[in-house]
mmCIF file with all atom_site columns, C-alpha atoms in Angstrom:
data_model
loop_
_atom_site.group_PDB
_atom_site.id
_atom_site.type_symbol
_atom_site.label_atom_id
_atom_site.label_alt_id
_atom_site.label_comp_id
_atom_site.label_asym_id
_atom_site.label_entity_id
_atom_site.label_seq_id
_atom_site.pdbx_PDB_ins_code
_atom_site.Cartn_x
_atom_site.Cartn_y
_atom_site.Cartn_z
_atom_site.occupancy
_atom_site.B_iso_or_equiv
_atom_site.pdbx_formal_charge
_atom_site.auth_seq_id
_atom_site.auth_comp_id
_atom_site.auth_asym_id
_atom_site.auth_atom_id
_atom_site.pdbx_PDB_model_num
ATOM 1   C CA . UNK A 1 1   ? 28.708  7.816  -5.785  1.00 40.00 ? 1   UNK A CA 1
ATOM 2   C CA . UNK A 1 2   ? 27.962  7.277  -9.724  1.00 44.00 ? 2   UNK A CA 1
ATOM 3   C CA . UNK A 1 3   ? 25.116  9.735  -11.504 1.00 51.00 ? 3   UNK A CA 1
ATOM 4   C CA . UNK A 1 4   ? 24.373  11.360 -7.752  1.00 50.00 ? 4   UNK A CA 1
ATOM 5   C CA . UNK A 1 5   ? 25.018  14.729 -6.616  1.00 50.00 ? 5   UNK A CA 1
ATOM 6   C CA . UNK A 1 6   ? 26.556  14.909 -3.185  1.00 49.00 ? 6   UNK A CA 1
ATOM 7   C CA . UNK A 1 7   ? 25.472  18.399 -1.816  1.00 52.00 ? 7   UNK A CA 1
ATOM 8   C CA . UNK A 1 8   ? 27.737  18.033 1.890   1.00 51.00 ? 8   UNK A CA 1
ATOM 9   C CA . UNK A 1 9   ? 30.140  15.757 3.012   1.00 53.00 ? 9   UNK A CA 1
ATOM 10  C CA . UNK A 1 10  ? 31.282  15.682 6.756   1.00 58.00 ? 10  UNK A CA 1
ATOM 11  C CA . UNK A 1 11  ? 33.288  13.060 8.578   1.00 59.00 ? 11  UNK A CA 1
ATOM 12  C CA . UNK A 1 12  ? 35.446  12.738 11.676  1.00 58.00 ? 12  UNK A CA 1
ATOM 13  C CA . UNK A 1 13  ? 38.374  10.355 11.687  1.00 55.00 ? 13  UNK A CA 1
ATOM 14  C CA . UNK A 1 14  ? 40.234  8.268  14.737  1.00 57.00 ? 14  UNK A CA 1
ATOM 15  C CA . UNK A 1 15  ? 42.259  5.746  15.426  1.00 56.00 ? 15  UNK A CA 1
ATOM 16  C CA . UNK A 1 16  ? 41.623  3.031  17.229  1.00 59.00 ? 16  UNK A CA 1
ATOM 17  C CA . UNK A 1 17  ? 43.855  0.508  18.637  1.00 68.00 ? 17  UNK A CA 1
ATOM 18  C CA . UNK A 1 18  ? 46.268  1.543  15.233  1.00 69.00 ? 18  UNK A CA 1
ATOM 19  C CA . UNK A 1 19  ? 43.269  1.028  13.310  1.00 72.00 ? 19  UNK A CA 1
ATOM 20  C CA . UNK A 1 20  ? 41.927  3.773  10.683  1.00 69.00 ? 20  UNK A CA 1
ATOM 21  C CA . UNK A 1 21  ? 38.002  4.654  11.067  1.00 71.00 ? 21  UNK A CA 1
ATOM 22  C CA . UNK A 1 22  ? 35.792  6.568  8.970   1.00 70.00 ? 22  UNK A CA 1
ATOM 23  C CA . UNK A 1 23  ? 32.528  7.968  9.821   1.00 71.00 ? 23  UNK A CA 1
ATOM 24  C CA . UNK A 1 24  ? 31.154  9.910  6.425   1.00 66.00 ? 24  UNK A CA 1
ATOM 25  C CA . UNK A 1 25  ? 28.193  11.244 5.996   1.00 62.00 ? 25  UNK A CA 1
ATOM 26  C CA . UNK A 1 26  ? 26.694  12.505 2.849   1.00 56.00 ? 26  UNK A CA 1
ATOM 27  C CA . UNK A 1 27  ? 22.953  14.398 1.443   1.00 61.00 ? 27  UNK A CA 1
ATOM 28  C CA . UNK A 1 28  ? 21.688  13.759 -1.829  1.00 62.00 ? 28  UNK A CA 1
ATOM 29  C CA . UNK A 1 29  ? 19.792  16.282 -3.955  1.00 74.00 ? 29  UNK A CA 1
ATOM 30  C CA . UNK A 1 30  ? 16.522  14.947 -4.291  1.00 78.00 ? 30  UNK A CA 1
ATOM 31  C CA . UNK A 1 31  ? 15.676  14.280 -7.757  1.00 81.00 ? 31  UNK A CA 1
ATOM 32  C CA . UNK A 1 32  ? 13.349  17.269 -8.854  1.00 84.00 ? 32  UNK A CA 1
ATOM 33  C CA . UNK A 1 33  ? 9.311   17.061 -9.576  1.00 88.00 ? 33  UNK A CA 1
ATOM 34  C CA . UNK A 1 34  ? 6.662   19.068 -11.658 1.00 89.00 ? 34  UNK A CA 1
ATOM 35  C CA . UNK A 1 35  ? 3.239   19.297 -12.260 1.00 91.00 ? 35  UNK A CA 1
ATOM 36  C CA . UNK A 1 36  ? 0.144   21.345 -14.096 1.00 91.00 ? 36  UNK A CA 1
ATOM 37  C CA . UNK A 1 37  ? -2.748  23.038 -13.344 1.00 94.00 ? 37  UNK A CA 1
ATOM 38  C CA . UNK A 1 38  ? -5.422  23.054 -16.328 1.00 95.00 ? 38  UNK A CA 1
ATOM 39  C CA . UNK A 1 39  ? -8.478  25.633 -16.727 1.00 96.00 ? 39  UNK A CA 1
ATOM 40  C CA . UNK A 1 40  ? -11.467 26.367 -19.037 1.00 96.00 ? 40  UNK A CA 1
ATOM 41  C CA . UNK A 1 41  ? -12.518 29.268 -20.794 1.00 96.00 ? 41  UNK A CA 1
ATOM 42  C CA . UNK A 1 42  ? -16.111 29.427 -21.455 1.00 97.00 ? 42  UNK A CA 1
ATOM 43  C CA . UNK A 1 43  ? -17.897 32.080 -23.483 1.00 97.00 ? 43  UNK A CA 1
ATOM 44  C CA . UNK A 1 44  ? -21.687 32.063 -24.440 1.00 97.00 ? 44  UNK A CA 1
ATOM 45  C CA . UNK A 1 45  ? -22.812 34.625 -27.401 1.00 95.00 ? 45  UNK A CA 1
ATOM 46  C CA . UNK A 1 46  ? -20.760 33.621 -29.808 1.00 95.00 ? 46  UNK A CA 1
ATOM 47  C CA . UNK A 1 47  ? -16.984 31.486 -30.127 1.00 95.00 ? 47  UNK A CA 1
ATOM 48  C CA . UNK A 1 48  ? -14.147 32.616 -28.502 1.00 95.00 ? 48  UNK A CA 1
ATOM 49  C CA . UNK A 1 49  ? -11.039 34.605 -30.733 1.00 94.00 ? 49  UNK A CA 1
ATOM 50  C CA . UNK A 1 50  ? -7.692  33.179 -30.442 1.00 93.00 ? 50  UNK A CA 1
ATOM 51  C CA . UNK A 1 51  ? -5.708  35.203 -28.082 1.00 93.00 ? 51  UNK A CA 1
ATOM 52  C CA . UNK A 1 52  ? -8.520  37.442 -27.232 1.00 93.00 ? 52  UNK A CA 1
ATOM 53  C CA . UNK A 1 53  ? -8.560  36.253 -23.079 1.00 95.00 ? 53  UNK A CA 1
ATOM 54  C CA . UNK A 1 54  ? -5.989  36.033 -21.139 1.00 96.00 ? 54  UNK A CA 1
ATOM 55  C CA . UNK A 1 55  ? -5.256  34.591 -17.776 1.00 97.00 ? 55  UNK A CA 1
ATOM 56  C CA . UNK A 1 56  ? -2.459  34.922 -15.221 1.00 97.00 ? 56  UNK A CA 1
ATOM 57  C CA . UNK A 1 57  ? -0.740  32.980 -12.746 1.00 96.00 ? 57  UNK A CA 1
ATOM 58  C CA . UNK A 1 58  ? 1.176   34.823 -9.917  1.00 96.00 ? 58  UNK A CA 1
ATOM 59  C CA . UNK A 1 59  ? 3.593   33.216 -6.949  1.00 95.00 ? 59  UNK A CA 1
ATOM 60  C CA . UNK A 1 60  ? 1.814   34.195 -3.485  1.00 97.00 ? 60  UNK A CA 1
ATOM 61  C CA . UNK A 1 61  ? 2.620   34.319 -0.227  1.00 97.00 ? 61  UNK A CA 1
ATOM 62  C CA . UNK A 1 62  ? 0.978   31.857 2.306   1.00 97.00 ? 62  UNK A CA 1
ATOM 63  C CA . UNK A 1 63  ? -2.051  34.770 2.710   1.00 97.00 ? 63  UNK A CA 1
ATOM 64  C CA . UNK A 1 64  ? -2.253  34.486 -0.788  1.00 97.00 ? 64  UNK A CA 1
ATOM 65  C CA . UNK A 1 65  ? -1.060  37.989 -1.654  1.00 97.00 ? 65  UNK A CA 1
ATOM 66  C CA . UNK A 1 66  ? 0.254   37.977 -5.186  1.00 97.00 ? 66  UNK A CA 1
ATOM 67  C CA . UNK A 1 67  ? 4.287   38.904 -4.992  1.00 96.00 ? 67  UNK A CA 1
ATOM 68  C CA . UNK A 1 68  ? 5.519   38.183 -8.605  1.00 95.00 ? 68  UNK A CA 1
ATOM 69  C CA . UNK A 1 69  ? 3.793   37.495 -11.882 1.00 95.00 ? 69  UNK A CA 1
ATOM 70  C CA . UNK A 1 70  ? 4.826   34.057 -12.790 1.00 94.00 ? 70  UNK A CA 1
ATOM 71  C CA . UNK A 1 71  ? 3.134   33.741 -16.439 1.00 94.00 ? 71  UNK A CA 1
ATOM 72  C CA . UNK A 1 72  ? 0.332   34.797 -18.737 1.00 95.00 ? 72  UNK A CA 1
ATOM 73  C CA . UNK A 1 73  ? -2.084  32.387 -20.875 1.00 95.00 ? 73  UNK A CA 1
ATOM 74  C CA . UNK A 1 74  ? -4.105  33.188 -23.806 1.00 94.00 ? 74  UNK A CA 1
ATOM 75  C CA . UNK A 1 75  ? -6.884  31.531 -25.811 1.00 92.00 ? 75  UNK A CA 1
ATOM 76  C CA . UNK A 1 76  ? -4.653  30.354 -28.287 1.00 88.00 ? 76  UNK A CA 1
ATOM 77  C CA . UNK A 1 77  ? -7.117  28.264 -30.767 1.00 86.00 ? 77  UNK A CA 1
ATOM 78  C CA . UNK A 1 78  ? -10.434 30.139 -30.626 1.00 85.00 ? 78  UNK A CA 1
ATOM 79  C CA . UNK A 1 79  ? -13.382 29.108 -33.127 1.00 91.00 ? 79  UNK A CA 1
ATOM 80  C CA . UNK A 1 80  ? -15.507 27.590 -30.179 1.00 94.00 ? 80  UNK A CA 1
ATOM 81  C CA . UNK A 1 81  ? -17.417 28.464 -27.203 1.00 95.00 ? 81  UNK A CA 1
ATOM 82  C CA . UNK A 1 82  ? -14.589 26.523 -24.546 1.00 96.00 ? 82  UNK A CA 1
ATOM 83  C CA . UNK A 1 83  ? -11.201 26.486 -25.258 1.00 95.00 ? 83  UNK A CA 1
ATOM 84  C CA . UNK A 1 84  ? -8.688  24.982 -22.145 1.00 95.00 ? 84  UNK A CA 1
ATOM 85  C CA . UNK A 1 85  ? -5.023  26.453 -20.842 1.00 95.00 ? 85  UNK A CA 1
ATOM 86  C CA . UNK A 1 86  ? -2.649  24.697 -18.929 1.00 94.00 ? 86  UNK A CA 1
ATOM 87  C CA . UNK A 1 87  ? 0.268   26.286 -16.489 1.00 94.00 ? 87  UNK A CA 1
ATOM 88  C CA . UNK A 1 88  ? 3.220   24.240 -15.946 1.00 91.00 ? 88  UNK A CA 1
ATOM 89  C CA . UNK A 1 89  ? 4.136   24.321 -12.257 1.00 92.00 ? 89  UNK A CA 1
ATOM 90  C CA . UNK A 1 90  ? 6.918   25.769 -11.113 1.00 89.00 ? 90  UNK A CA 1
ATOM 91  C CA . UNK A 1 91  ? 7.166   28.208 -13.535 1.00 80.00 ? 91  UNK A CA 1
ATOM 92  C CA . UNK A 1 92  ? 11.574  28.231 -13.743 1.00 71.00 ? 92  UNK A CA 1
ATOM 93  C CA . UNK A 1 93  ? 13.490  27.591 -16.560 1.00 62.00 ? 93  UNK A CA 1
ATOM 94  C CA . UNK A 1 94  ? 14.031  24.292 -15.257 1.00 70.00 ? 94  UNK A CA 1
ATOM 95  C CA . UNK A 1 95  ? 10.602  23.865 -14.765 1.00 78.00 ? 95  UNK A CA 1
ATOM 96  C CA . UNK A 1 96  ? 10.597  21.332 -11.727 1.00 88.00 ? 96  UNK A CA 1
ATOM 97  C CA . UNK A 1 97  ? 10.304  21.588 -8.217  1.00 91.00 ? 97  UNK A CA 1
ATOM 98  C CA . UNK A 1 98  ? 14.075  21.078 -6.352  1.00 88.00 ? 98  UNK A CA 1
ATOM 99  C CA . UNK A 1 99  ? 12.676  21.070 -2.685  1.00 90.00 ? 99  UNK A CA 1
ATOM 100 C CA . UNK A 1 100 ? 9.860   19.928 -0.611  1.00 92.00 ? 100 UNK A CA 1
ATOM 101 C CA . UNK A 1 101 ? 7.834   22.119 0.677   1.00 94.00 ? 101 UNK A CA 1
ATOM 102 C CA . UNK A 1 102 ? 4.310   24.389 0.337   1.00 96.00 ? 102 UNK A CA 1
ATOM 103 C CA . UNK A 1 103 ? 4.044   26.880 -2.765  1.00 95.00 ? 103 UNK A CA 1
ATOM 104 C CA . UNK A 1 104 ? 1.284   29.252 -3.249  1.00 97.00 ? 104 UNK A CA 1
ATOM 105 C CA . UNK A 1 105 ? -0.027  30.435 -6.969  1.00 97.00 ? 105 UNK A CA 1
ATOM 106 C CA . UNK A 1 106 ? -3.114  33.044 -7.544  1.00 98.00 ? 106 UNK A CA 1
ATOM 107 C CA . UNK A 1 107 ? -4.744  32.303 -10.712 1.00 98.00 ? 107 UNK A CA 1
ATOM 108 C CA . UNK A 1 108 ? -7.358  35.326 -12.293 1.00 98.00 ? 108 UNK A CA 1
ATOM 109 C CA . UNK A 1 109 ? -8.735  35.949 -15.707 1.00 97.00 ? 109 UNK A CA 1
ATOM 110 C CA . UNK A 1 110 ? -6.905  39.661 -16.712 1.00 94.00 ? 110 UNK A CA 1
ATOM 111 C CA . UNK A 1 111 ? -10.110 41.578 -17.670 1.00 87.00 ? 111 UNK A CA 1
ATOM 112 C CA . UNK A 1 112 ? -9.875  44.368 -20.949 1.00 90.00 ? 112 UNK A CA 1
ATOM 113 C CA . UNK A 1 113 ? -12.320 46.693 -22.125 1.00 90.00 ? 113 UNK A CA 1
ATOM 114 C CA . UNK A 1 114 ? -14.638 45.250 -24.686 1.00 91.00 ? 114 UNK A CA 1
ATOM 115 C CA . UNK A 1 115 ? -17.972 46.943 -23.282 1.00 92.00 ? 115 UNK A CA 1
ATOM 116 C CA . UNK A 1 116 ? -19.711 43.919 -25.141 1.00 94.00 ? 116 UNK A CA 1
ATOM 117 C CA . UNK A 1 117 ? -17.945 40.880 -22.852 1.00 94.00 ? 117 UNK A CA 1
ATOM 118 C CA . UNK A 1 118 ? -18.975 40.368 -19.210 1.00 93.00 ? 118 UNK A CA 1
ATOM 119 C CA . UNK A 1 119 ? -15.425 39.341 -17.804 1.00 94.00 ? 119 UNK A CA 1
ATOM 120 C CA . UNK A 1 120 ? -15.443 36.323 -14.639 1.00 95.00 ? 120 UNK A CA 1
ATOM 121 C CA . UNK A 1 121 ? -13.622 38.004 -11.889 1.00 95.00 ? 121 UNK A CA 1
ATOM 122 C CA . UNK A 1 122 ? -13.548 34.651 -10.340 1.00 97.00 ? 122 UNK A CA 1
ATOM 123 C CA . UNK A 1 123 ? -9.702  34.046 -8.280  1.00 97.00 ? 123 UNK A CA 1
ATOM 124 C CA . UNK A 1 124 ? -8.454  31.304 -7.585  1.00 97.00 ? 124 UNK A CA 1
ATOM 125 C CA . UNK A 1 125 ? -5.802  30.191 -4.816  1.00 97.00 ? 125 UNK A CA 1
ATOM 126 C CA . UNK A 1 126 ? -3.629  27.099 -5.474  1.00 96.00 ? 126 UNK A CA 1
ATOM 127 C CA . UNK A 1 127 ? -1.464  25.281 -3.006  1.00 96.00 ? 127 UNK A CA 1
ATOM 128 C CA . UNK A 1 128 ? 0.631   23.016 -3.932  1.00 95.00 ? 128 UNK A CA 1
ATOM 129 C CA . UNK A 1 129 ? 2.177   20.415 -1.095  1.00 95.00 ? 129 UNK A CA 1
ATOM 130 C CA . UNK A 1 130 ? 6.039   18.573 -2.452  1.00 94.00 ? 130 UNK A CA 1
ATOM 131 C CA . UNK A 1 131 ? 7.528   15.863 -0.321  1.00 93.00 ? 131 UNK A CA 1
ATOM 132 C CA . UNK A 1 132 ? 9.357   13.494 -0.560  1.00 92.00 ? 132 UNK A CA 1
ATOM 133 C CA . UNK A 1 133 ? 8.362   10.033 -2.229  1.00 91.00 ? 133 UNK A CA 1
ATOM 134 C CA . UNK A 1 134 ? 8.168   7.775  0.406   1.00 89.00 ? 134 UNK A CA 1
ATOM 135 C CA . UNK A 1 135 ? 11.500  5.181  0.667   1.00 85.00 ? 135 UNK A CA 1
ATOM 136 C CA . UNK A 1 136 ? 13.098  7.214  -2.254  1.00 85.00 ? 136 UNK A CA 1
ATOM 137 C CA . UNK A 1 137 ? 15.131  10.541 -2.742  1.00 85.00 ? 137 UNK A CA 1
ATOM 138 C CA . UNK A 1 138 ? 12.756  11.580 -5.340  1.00 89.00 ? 138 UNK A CA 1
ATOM 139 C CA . UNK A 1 139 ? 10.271  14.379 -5.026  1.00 90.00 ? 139 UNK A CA 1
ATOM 140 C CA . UNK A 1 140 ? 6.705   14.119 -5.948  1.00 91.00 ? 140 UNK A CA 1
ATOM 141 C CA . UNK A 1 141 ? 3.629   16.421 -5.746  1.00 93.00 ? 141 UNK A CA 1
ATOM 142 C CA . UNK A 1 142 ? 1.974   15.154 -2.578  1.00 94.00 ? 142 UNK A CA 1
ATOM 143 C CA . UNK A 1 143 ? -1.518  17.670 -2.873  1.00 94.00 ? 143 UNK A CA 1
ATOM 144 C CA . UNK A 1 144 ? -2.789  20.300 -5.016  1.00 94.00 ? 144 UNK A CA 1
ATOM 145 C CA . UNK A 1 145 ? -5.816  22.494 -3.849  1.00 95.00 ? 145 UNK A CA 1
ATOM 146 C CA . UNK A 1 146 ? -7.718  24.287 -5.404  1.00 95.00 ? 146 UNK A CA 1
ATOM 147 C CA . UNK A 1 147 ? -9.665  26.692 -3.651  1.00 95.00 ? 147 UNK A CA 1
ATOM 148 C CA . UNK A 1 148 ? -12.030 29.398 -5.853  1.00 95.00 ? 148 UNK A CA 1
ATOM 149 C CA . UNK A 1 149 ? -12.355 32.238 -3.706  1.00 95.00 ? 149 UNK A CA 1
ATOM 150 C CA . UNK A 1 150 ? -15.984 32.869 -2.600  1.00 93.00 ? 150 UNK A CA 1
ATOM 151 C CA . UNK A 1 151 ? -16.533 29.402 -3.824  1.00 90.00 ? 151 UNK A CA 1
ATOM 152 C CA . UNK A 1 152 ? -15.795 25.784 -3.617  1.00 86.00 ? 152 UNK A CA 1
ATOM 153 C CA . UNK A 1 153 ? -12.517 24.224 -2.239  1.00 87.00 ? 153 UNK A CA 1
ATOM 154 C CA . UNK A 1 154 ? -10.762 20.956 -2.662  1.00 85.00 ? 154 UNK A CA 1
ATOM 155 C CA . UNK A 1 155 ? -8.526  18.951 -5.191  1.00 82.00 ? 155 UNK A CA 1
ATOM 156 C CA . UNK A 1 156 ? -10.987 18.264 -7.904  1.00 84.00 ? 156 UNK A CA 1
ATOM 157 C CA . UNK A 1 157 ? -12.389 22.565 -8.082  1.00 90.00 ? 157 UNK A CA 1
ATOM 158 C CA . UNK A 1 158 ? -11.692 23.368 -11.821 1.00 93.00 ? 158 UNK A CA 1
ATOM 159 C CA . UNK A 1 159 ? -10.438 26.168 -12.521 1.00 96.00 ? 159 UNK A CA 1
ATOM 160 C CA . UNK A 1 160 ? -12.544 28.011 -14.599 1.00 97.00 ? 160 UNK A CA 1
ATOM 161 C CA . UNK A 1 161 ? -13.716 31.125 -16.108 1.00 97.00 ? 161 UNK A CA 1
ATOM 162 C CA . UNK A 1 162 ? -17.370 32.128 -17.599 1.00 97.00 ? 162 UNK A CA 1
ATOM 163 C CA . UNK A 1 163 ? -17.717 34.661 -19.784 1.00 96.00 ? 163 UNK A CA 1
ATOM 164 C CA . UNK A 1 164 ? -20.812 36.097 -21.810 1.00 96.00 ? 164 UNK A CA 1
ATOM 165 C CA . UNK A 1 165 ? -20.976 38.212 -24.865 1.00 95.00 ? 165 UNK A CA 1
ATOM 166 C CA . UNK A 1 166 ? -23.642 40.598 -26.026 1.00 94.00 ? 166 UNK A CA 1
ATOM 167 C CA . UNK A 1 167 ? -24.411 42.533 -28.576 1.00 89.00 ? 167 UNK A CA 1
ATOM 168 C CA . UNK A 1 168 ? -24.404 46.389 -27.613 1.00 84.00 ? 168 UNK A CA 1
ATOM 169 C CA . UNK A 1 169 ? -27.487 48.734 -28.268 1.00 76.00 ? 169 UNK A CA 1
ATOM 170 C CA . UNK A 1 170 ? -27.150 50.638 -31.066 1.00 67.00 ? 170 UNK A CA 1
ATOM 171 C CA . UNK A 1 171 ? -25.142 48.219 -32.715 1.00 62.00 ? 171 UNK A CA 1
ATOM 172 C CA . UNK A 1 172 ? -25.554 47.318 -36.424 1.00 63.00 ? 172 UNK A CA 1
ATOM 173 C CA . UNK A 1 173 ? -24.683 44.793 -37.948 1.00 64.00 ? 173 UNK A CA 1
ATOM 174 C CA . UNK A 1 174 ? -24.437 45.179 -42.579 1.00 71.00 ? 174 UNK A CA 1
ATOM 175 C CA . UNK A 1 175 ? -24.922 42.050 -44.299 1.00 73.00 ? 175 UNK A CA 1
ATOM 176 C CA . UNK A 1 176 ? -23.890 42.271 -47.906 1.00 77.00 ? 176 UNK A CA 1
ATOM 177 C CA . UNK A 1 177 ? -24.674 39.399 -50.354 1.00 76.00 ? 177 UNK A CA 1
ATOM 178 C CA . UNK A 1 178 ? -25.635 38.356 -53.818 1.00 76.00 ? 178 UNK A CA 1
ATOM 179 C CA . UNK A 1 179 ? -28.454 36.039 -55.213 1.00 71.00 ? 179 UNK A CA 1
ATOM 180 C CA . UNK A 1 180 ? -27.995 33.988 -58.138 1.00 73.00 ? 180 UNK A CA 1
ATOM 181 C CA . UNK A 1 181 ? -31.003 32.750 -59.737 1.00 69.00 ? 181 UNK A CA 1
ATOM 182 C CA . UNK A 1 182 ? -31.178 30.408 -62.312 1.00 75.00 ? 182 UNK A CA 1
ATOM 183 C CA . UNK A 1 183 ? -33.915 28.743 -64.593 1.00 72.00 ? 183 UNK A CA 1
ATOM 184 C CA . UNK A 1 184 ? -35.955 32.545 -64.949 1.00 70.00 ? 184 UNK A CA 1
ATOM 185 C CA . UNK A 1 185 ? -35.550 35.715 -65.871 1.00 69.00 ? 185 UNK A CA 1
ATOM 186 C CA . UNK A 1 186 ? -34.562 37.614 -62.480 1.00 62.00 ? 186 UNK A CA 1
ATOM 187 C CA . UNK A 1 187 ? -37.318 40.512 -61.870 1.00 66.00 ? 187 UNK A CA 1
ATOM 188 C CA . UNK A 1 188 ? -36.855 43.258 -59.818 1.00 64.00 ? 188 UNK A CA 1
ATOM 189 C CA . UNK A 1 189 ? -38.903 41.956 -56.764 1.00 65.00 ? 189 UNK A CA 1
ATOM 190 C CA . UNK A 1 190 ? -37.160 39.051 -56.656 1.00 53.00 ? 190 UNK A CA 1
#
């Protein structure tokens, strides 16, 4: 078998009437699959910092308790009020799927403590179905969905997080500036 990776081999042998016969049979690693799951930061009050949110993906169980953080995401642009991340599914150094079957992800927003942000404690459960492509050996993402708990459920649920910012009472704010004046003598009112 050229470029193929036999995983088992088993045969039996016989002879019959003085003739030799083979009976082989042989599995075939499927040939491996990925995929990504995209979400949106959004923050109204003013633009977002790079790196200043953060969100995590965790491997679950099929209750969707977390067992393992997988990876973290930051805002890594900043400079506007929506900014996107992607996680690249599975998570391995290899980075692709090597068997069908049903994998469960948990995906929150990791709140910190600036008083001034009201963080989106919005969760979301991912399932993610891999089977084989139909008449091949090759694996393929068969569903993703996306359910937000509390909220809406299907394949087409962004994932997404909403975030405000507000000033603080008792915050000030200095503004320091110069004025250039030109075509007059510059008074002291002016």
């Amino acid at each position: 078998v050229t470029g193929t990776t036999v995983t088992a081999v088993s045969g039996t042998s016989a002879a019959v009437n003085n003739v030799a016969q083979f009976s082989n049979t042989y599995k075939v690693d499927p040939v491996p699959t990925q995929t990504t799951i995209t979400g949106t930061k959004n923050l109204t009050g003013r633009n977002i910092i790079a790196n200043e949110f953060e969100f995590e993906l965790y491997q679950a169980d099929s209750s969707f308790a977390k067992i393992q953080l997988l990876e973290t995401q930051k805002t890594a642009v900043g400079g506007s009020t929506t900014e996107q991340f992607t996680f690249r599914l599975p998570t391995e150094t290899d980075g692709k799927y090597s068997k069908a079957g049903t994998y469960y992800y948990v995906i929150n927003e990791k709140a910190k403590d600036n008083a001034a942000i009201t963080y989106d404690d919005s969760v979301y459960h991912i399932t993610v179905v891999v089977g084989l492509k139909d008449g091949t050996n090759d694996l393929e993402v068969k569903s993703i969905l996306i359910n937000k708990v509390g909220g809406a459920s299907g394949a087409d649920v962004p994932v997404e997080f909403n975030n405000s910012y507000t000033i603080l009472s008792g915050t000030s704010i200095t503004v320091n500036g110069d004025k250039d004046v030109t075509g007059k003598d510059v008074l002291v009112q002016d």
